[in-house]
Tab-separated table of N, CA and C in Angstrom:
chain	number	residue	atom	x	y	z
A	1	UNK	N	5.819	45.780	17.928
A	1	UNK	CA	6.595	46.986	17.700
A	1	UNK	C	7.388	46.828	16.413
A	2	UNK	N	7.181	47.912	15.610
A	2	UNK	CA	8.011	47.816	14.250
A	2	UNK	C	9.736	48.312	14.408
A	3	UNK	N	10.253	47.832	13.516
A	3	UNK	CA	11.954	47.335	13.713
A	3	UNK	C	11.994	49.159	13.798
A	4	UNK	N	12.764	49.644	14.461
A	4	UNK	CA	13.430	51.096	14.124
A	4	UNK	C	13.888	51.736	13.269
A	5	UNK	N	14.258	52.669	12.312
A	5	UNK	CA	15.029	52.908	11.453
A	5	UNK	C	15.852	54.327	12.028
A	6	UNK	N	16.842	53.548	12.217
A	6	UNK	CA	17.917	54.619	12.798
A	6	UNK	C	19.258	55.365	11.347
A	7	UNK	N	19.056	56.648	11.198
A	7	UNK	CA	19.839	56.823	10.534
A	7	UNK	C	21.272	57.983	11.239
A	8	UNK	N	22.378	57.481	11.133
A	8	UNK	CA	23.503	58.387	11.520
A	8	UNK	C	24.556	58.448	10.864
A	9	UNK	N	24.603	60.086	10.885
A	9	UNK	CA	24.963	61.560	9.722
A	9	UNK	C	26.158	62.163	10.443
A	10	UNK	N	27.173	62.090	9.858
A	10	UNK	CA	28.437	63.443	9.742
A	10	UNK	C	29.187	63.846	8.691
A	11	UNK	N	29.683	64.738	8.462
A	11	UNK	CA	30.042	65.191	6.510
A	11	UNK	C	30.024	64.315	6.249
A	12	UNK	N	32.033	63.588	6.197
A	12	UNK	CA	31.989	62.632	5.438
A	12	UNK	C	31.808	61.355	5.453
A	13	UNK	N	30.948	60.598	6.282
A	13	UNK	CA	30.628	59.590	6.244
A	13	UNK	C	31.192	58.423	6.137
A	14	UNK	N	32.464	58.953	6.464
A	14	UNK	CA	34.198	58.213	6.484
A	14	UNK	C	34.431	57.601	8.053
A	15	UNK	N	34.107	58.416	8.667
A	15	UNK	CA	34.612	58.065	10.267
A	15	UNK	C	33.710	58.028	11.153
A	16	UNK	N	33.051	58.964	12.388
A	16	UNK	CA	32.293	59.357	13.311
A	16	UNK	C	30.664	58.439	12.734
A	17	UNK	N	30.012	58.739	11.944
A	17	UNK	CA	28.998	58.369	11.530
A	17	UNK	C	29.181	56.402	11.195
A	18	UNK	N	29.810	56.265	10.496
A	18	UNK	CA	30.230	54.913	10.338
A	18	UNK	C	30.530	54.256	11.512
A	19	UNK	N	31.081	54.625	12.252
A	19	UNK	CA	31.174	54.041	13.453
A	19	UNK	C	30.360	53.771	14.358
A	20	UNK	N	29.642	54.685	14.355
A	20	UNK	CA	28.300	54.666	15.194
A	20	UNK	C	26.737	53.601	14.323
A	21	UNK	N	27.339	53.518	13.090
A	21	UNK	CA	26.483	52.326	12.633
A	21	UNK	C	26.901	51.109	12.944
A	22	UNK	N	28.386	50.781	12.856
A	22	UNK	CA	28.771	49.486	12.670
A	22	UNK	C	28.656	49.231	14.114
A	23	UNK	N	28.961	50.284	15.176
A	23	UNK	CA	28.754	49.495	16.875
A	23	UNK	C	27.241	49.319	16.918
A	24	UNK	N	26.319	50.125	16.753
A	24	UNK	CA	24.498	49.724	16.816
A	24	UNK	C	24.559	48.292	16.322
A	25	UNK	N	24.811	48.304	14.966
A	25	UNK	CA	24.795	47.071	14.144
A	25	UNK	C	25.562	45.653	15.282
A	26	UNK	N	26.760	46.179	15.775
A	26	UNK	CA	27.424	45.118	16.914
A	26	UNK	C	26.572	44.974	17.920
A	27	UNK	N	25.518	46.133	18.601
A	27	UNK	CA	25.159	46.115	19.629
A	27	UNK	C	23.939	45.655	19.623
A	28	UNK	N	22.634	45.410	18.660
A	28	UNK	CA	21.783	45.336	18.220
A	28	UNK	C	21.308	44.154	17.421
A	29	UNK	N	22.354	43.954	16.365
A	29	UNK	CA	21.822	42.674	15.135
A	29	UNK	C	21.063	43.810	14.349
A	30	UNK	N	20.247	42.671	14.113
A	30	UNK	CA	18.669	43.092	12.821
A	30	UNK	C	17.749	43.508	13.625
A	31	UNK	N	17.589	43.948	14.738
A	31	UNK	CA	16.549	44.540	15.959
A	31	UNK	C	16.283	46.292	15.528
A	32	UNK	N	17.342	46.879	14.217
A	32	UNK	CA	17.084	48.036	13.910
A	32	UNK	C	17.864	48.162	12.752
A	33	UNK	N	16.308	48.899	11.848
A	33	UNK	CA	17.588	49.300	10.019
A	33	UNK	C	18.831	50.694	10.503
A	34	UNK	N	19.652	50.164	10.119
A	34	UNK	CA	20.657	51.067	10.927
A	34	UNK	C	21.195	51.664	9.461
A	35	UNK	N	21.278	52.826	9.580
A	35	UNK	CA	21.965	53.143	8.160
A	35	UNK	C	23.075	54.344	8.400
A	36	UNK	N	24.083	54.942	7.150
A	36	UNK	CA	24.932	56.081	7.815
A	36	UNK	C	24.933	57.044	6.703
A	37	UNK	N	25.455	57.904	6.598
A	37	UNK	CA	25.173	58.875	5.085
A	37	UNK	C	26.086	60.072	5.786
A	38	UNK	N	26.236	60.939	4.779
A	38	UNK	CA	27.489	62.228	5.240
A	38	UNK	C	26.595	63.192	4.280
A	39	UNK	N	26.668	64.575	4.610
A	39	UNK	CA	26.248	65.788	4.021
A	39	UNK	C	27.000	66.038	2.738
A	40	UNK	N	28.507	65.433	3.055
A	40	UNK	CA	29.721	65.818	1.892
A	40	UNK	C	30.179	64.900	1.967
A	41	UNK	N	30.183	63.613	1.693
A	41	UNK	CA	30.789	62.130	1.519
A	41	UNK	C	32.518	62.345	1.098
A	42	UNK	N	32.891	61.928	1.783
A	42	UNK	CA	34.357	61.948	0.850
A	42	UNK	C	34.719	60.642	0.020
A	43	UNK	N	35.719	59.949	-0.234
A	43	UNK	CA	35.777	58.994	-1.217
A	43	UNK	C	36.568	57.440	-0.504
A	44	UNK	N	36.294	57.586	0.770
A	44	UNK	CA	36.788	56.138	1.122
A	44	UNK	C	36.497	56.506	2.739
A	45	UNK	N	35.919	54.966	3.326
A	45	UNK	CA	36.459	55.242	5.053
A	45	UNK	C	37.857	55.359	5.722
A	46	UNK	N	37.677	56.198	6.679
A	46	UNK	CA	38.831	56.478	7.465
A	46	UNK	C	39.216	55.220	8.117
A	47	UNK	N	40.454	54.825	7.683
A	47	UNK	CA	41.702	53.446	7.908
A	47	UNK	C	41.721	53.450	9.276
A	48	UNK	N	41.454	54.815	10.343
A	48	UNK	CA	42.001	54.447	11.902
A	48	UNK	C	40.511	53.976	12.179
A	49	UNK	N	39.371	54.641	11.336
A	49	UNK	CA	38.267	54.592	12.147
A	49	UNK	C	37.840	53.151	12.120
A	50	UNK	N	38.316	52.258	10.767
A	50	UNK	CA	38.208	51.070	10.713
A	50	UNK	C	39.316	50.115	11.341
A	51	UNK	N	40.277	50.403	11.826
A	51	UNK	CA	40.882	49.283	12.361
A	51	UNK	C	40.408	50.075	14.141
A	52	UNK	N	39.553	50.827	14.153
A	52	UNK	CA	39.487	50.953	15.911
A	52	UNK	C	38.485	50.206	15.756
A	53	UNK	N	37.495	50.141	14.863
A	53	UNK	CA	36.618	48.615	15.362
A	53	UNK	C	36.398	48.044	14.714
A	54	UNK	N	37.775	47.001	14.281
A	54	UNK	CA	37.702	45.629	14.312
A	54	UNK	C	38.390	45.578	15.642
A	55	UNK	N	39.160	45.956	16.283
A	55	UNK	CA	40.088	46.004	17.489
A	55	UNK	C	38.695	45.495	18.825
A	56	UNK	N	37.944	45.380	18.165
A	56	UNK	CA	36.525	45.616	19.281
A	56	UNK	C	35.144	44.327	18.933
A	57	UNK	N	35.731	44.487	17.590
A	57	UNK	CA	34.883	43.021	16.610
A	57	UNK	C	33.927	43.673	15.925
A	58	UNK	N	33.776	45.046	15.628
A	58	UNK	CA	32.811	45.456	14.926
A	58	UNK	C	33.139	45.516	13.503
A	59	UNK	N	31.945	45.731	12.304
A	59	UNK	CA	32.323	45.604	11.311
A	59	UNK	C	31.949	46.731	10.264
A	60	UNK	N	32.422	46.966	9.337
A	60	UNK	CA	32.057	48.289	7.910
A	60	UNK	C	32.347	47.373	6.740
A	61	UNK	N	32.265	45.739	6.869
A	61	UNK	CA	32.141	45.470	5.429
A	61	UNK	C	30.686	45.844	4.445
A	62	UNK	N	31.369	45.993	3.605
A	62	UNK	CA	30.211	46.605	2.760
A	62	UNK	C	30.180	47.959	2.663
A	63	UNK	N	30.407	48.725	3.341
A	63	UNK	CA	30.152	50.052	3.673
A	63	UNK	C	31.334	51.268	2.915
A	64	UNK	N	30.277	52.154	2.513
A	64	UNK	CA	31.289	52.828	1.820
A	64	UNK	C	30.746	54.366	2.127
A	65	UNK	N	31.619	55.966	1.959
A	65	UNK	CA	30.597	56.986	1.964
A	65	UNK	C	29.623	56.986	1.153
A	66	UNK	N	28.493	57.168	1.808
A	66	UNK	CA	27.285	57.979	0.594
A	66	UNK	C	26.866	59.169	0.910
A	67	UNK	N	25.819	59.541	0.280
A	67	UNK	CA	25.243	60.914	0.251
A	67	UNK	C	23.905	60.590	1.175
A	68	UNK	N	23.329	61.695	1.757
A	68	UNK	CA	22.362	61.490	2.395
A	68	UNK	C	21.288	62.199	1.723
A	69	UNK	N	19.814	61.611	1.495
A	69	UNK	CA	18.768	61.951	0.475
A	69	UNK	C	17.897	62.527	1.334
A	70	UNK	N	16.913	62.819	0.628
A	70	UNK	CA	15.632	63.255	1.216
A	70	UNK	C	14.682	61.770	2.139
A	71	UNK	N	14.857	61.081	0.801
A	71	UNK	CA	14.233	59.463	1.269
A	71	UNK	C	15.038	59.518	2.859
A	72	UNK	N	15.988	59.612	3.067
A	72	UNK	CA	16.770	58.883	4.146
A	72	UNK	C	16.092	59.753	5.438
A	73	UNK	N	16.147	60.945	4.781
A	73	UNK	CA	15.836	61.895	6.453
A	73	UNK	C	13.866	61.491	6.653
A	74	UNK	N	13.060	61.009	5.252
A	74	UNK	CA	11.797	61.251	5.638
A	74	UNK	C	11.389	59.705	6.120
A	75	UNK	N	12.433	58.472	5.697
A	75	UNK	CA	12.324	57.031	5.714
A	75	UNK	C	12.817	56.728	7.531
A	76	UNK	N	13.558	57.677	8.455
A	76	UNK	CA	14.016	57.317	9.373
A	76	UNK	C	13.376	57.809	10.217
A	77	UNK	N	13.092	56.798	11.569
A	77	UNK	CA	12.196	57.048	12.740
A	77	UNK	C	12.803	58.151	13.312
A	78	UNK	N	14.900	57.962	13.818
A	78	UNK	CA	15.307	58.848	14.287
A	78	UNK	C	16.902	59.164	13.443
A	79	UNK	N	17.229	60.225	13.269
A	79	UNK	CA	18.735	60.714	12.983
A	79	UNK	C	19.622	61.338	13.741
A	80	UNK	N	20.534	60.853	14.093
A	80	UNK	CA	21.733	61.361	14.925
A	80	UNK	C	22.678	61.876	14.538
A	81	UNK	N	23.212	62.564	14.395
A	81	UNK	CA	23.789	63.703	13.963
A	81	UNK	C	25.160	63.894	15.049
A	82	UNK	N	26.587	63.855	14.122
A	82	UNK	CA	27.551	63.308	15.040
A	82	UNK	C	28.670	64.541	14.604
A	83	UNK	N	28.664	65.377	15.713
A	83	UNK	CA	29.522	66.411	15.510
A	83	UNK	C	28.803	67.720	15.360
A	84	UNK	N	29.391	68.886	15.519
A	84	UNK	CA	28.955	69.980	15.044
A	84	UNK	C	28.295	70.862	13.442
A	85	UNK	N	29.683	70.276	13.026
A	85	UNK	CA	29.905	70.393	11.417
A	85	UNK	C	28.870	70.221	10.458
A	86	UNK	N	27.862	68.764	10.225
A	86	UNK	CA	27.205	68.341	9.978
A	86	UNK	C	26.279	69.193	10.008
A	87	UNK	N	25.475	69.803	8.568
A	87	UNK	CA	23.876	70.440	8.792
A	87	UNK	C	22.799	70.098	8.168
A	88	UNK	N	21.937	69.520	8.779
A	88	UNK	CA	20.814	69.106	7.775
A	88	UNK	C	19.750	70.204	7.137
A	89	UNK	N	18.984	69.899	6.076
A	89	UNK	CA	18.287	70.526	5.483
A	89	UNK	C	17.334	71.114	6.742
A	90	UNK	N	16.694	72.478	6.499
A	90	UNK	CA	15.797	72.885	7.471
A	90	UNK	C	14.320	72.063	7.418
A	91	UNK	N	14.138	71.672	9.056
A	91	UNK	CA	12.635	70.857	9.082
A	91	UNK	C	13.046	69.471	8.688
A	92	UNK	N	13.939	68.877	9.008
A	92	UNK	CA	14.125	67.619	9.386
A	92	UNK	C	14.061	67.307	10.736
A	93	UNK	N	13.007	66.464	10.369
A	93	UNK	CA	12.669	66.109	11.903
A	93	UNK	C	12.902	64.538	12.388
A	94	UNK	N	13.217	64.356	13.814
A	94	UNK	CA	13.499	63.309	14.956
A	94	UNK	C	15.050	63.215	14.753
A	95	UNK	N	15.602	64.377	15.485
A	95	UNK	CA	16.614	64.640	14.888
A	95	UNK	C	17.199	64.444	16.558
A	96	UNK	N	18.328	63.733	16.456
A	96	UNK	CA	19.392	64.137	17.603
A	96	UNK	C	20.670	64.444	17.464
A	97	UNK	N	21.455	65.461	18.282
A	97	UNK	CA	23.121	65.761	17.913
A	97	UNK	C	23.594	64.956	19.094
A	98	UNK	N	24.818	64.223	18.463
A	98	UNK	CA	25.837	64.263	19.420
A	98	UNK	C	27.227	64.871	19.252
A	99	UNK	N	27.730	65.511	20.336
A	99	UNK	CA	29.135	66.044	20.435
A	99	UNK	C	30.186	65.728	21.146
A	100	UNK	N	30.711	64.509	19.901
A	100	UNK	CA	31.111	63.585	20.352
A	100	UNK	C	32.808	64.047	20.919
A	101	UNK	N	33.810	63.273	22.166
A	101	UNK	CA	34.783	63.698	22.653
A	101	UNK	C	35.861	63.929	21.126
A	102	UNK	N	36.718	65.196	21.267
A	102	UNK	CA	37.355	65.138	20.535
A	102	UNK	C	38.968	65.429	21.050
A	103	UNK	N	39.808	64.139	21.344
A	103	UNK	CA	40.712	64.233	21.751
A	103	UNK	C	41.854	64.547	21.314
A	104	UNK	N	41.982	65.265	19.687
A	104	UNK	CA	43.158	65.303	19.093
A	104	UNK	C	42.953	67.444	19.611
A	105	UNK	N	41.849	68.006	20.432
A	105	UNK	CA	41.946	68.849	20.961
A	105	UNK	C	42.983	68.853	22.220
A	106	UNK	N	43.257	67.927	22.574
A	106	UNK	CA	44.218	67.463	23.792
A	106	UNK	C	45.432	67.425	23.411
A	107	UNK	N	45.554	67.370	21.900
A	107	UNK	CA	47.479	67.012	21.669
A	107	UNK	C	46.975	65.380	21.255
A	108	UNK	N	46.122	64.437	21.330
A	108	UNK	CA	46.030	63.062	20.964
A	108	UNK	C	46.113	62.692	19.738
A	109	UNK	N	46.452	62.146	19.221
A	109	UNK	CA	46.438	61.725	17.819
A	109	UNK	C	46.178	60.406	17.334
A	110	UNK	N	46.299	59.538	16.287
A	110	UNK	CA	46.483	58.873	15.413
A	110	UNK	C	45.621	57.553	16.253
A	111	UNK	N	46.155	56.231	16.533
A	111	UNK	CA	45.412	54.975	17.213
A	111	UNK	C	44.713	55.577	18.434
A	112	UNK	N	45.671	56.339	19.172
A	112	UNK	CA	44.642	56.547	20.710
A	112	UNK	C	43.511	57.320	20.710
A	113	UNK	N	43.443	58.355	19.770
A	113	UNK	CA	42.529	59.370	19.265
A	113	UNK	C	41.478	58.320	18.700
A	114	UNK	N	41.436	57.366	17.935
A	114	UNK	CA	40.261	57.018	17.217
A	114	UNK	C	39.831	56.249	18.097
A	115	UNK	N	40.579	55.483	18.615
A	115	UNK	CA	39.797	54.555	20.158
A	115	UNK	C	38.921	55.075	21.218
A	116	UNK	N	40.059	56.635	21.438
A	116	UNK	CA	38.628	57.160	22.435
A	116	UNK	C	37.161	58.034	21.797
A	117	UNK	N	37.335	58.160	20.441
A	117	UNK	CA	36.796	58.358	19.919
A	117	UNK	C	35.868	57.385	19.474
A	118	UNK	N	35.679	56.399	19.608
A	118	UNK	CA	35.351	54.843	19.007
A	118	UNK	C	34.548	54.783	20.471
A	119	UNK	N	35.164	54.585	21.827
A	119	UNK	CA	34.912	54.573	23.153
A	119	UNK	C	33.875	55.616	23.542
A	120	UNK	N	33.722	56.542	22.971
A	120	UNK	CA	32.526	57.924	23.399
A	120	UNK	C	31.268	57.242	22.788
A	121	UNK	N	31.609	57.238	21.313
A	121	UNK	CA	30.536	56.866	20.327
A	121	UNK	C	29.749	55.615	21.046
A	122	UNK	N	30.487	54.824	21.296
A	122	UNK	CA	30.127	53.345	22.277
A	122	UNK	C	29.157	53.346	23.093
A	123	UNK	N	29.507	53.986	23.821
A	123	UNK	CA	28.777	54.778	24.806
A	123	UNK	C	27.443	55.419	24.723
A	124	UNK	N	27.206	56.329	23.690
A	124	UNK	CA	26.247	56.724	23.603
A	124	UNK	C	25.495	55.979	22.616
A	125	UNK	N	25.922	54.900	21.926
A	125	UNK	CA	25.098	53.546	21.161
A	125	UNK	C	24.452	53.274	22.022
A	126	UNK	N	25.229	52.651	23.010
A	126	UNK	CA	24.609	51.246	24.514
A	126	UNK	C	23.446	52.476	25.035
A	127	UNK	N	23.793	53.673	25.455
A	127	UNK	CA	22.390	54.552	25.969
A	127	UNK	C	21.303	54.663	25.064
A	128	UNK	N	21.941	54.261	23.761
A	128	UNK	CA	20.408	54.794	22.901
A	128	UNK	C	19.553	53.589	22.472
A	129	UNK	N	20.577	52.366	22.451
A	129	UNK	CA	19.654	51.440	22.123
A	129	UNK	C	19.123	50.768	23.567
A	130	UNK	N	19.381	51.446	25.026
A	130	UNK	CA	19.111	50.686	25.471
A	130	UNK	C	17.716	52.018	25.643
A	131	UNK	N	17.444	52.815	25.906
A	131	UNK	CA	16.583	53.825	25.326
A	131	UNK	C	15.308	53.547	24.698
A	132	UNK	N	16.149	52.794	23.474
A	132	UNK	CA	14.662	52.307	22.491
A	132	UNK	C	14.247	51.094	22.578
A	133	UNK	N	14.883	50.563	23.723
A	133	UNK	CA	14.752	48.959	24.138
A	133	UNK	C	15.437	47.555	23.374
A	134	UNK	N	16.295	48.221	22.477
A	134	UNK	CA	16.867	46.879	21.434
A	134	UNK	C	17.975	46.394	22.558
């Protein structure tokens, strides 16, 4: 069986999306090319989204926003798609959304907000890689 190529997408490629690479990447190893990209990259990762996982041992060294290409959507087995917001070009295909919990709809904010936010994403990593068998 050939390694997977998982790619996961939200604008800015700062928070939600990054996160969901660096836990695969925790949950997985080298068992899948894991990559992340944003529609509208902004210019640095989100500070809560990175200290909610190291708090957990996961990692975003290296990692910065990018842009997401054509190569990326036609190079990946599957794309996950994290949030509403996020739209890909029409006829991209092996496409999945997730809608992920958003607790600052509750009144939550700042550390507890990105944890359970960190905690959803988690969640639906461990279902997907256990899914594709990694």
């Amino acid at each position: 069986m050939s390694t997977p190529k998982l790619l996961f997408v939200c604008v800015k490629n700062g928070g939600k999306s990054q996160m969901a690479a660096a836990l695969m990447r925790q949950r997985v190893g080298d068992a899948a090319e894991i990559r992340s990209a944003g529609t509208e990259p902004g210019a640095a990762l989100n500070a809560q989204s990175v200290e909610s996982l190291v708090a957990v041992g996961a990692s975003t060294e290296g990692e910065y926003p990018k842009p997401i290409t054509e190569a990326d959507l036609r190079d990946s087995d599957l794309v996950i798609v994290l949030g509403e917001e996020a739209q890909l070009p029409e006829g991209a295909a092996n496409v999945e959304r997730w809608i992920t919990d958003e607790p600052s709809l509750r009144g939550i904010e700042g550390a507890q907000r990105m944890d359970l936010v960190r905690d959803d994403i988690a969640k639906r990593v461990d279902e997907l890689a256990t899914r594709l068998g990694l």
